[in-house]
Coordinates of N, CA and C in Angstrom, one line a residue:
X1 N 0.8 -1.2 0.0 CA 0.0 0.0 0.0 C 0.9 1.3 0.0
X2 N 0.2 2.4 -0.1 CA 0.9 3.7 -0.1 C 1.7 4.0 1.1
X3 N 1.1 3.6 2.3 CA 1.8 3.9 3.6 C 2.5 2.6 4.1
X4 N 3.1 1.9 3.2 CA 3.6 0.6 3.6 C 4.6 0.6 4.7
X5 N 4.4 -0.2 5.7 CA 5.3 -0.4 6.8 C 6.6 -1.0 6.4
X6 N 7.7 -0.6 7.0 CA 9.0 -1.2 6.7 C 9.4 -1.8 8.0
X7 N 9.6 -3.1 8.0 CA 9.9 -3.8 9.2 C 11.2 -4.6 9.2
X8 N 11.5 -5.3 8.0 CA 12.6 -6.2 8.0 C 13.8 -5.5 7.3
X9 N 15.0 -6.1 7.6 CA 16.2 -5.5 7.0 C 16.1 -5.5 5.5
X10 N 15.6 -6.5 4.9 CA 15.5 -6.6 3.4 C 14.6 -5.4 2.9
X11 N 13.6 -5.0 3.6 CA 12.7 -4.0 3.2 C 13.5 -2.6 3.2
X12 N 14.3 -2.4 4.3 CA 15.1 -1.2 4.3 C 16.0 -1.1 3.2
X13 N 16.7 -2.2 2.8 CA 17.6 -2.3 1.7 C 16.9 -2.0 0.4
X14 N 15.7 -2.6 0.3 CA 14.9 -2.4 -0.9 C 14.5 -0.9 -1.2
X15 N 14.3 -0.2 -0.1 CA 13.8 1.2 -0.3 C 14.8 2.3 -0.1
X16 N 16.1 1.9 -0.3 CA 17.2 2.9 -0.2 C 16.9 3.9 -1.3
X17 N 17.0 5.2 -1.0 CA 16.8 6.3 -2.0 C 15.4 6.8 -1.9
X18 N 14.5 6.1 -1.2 CA 13.1 6.6 -1.0 C 13.0 7.4 0.3
X19 N 11.9 8.2 0.3 CA 11.6 9.0 1.5 C 10.8 8.2 2.5
X20 N 11.3 8.1 3.7 CA 10.6 7.4 4.8 C 10.4 8.2 6.0
X21 N 9.5 7.7 6.9 CA 9.3 8.3 8.2 C 9.6 7.3 9.2
X22 N 10.4 7.6 10.2 CA 10.8 6.7 11.3 C 10.4 7.3 12.6
X23 N 9.7 6.5 13.5 CA 9.4 6.9 14.8 C 10.2 6.0 15.8
X24 N 10.8 6.6 16.8 CA 11.6 5.9 17.7 C 10.9 5.7 19.0
X25 N 11.2 4.7 19.8 CA 10.7 4.4 21.1 C 11.0 5.5 22.1
X26 N 12.2 6.0 22.1 CA 12.7 7.0 23.0 C 13.5 8.0 22.1
X27 N 13.6 9.2 22.6 CA 14.3 10.3 21.8 C 15.7 9.9 21.5
X28 N 16.1 10.3 20.2 CA 17.4 10.1 19.7 C 17.8 11.4 19.1
X29 N 18.9 12.0 19.6 CA 19.4 13.3 19.1 C 18.3 14.3 19.5
X30 N 17.5 14.1 20.6 CA 16.5 15.0 21.1 C 15.2 15.0 20.4
X31 N 15.0 14.0 19.6 CA 13.7 13.8 18.9 C 13.3 12.4 18.7
X32 N 12.0 12.2 18.4 CA 11.5 10.8 18.2 C 11.1 10.5 16.8
X33 N 10.8 11.6 16.0 CA 10.4 11.4 14.6 C 11.4 12.0 13.6
X34 N 11.7 11.2 12.6 CA 12.6 11.5 11.6 C 12.0 11.3 10.2
X35 N 12.0 12.3 9.3 CA 11.5 12.1 8.0 C 12.5 12.5 7.0
X36 N 12.9 11.7 6.1 CA 14.0 12.0 5.1 C 14.2 10.9 4.2
X37 N 15.3 11.0 3.4 CA 15.7 10.0 2.4 C 16.6 8.9 3.0
X38 N 16.2 7.7 2.8 CA 16.9 6.5 3.3 C 18.2 6.4 2.5
X39 N 19.3 6.6 3.1 CA 20.6 6.5 2.4 C 21.2 5.1 2.5
X40 N 20.8 4.3 3.4 CA 21.4 3.0 3.5 C 20.9 2.3 4.8
X41 N 21.3 1.0 4.8 CA 21.0 0.2 6.0 C 22.1 -0.8 6.1
X42 N 22.9 -0.7 7.2 CA 24.0 -1.6 7.5 C 24.2 -1.7 9.0
X43 N 24.7 -2.8 9.4 CA 25.0 -3.1 10.8 C 23.8 -2.8 11.7
X44 N 22.6 -3.3 11.2 CA 21.3 -3.1 11.9 C 21.0 -1.7 12.3
X45 N 21.3 -0.8 11.4 CA 21.0 0.6 11.6 C 20.6 1.3 10.3
X46 N 19.6 2.2 10.5 CA 19.1 3.0 9.4 C 20.0 4.3 9.2
X47 N 20.4 4.6 8.0 CA 21.1 5.8 7.7 C 20.2 6.7 6.9
X48 N 19.8 7.8 7.5 CA 18.7 8.7 7.0 C 19.2 10.1 6.9
X49 N 19.0 10.7 5.7 CA 19.3 12.2 5.5 C 18.0 12.9 5.9
X50 N 18.0 13.7 6.9 CA 16.8 14.5 7.3 C 17.3 15.8 7.8
X51 N 16.7 16.9 7.3 CA 17.0 18.3 7.8 C 18.5 18.6 7.5
X52 N 19.0 18.1 6.4 CA 20.4 18.5 6.1 C 21.5 17.7 6.9
X53 N 21.1 16.7 7.7 CA 22.0 15.9 8.5 C 21.8 14.5 8.2
X54 N 22.8 13.7 8.4 CA 22.6 12.2 8.3 C 22.5 11.7 9.7
X55 N 21.4 11.0 9.9 CA 21.2 10.3 11.2 C 21.3 8.8 11.1
X56 N 21.9 8.2 12.1 CA 22.1 6.8 12.2 C 21.1 6.3 13.3
X57 N 20.1 5.5 13.0 CA 19.1 5.1 13.9 C 19.2 3.6 14.0
X58 N 19.6 3.1 15.2 CA 19.6 1.6 15.4 C 18.3 1.0 15.3
X59 N 18.2 -0.1 14.6 CA 16.9 -0.8 14.3 C 16.1 -1.1 15.6
X60 N 16.9 -1.4 16.7 CA 16.2 -1.7 18.0 C 15.5 -0.5 18.6
X61 N 15.8 0.7 18.1 CA 15.2 1.9 18.7 C 13.9 2.3 17.9
X62 N 13.7 1.7 16.8 CA 12.6 2.0 15.9 C 11.3 1.4 16.3
X63 N 10.2 2.2 16.5 CA 8.9 1.6 16.9 C 8.1 1.5 15.6
X64 N 8.3 2.3 14.6 CA 7.6 2.2 13.4 C 8.3 3.0 12.3
X65 N 8.3 2.4 11.1 CA 8.9 3.0 9.9 C 8.0 2.8 8.7
X66 N 7.8 3.8 7.9 CA 7.0 3.6 6.7 C 7.4 4.5 5.6
X67 N 7.0 4.2 4.3 CA 7.3 5.0 3.2 C 6.4 6.3 3.3
X68 N 7.0 7.4 2.8 CA 6.2 8.6 2.7 C 5.8 8.8 1.2
X69 N 4.5 9.0 1.0 CA 4.0 9.1 -0.4 C 4.1 10.6 -0.8
X70 N 4.8 10.8 -1.9 CA 4.9 12.1 -2.5 C 4.1 12.2 -3.8
X71 N 3.1 13.0 -3.8 CA 2.3 13.1 -5.0 C 2.5 14.4 -5.8

């Protein structure tokens, strides 16, 4: 679907280059929500460009991640 959940490592790898939204269980770098372009997934961490910065978010900190639909 349009707001497809991303759960597995293979899903994150599949959607590299796409815009995603990630919600964390607890604050990371002072925030819980990150929206940006997925740059990569390695060592069980999401590498995401958001707000002009690259954030590394460990998979075990993620409560929800999904694709962002741009129309």
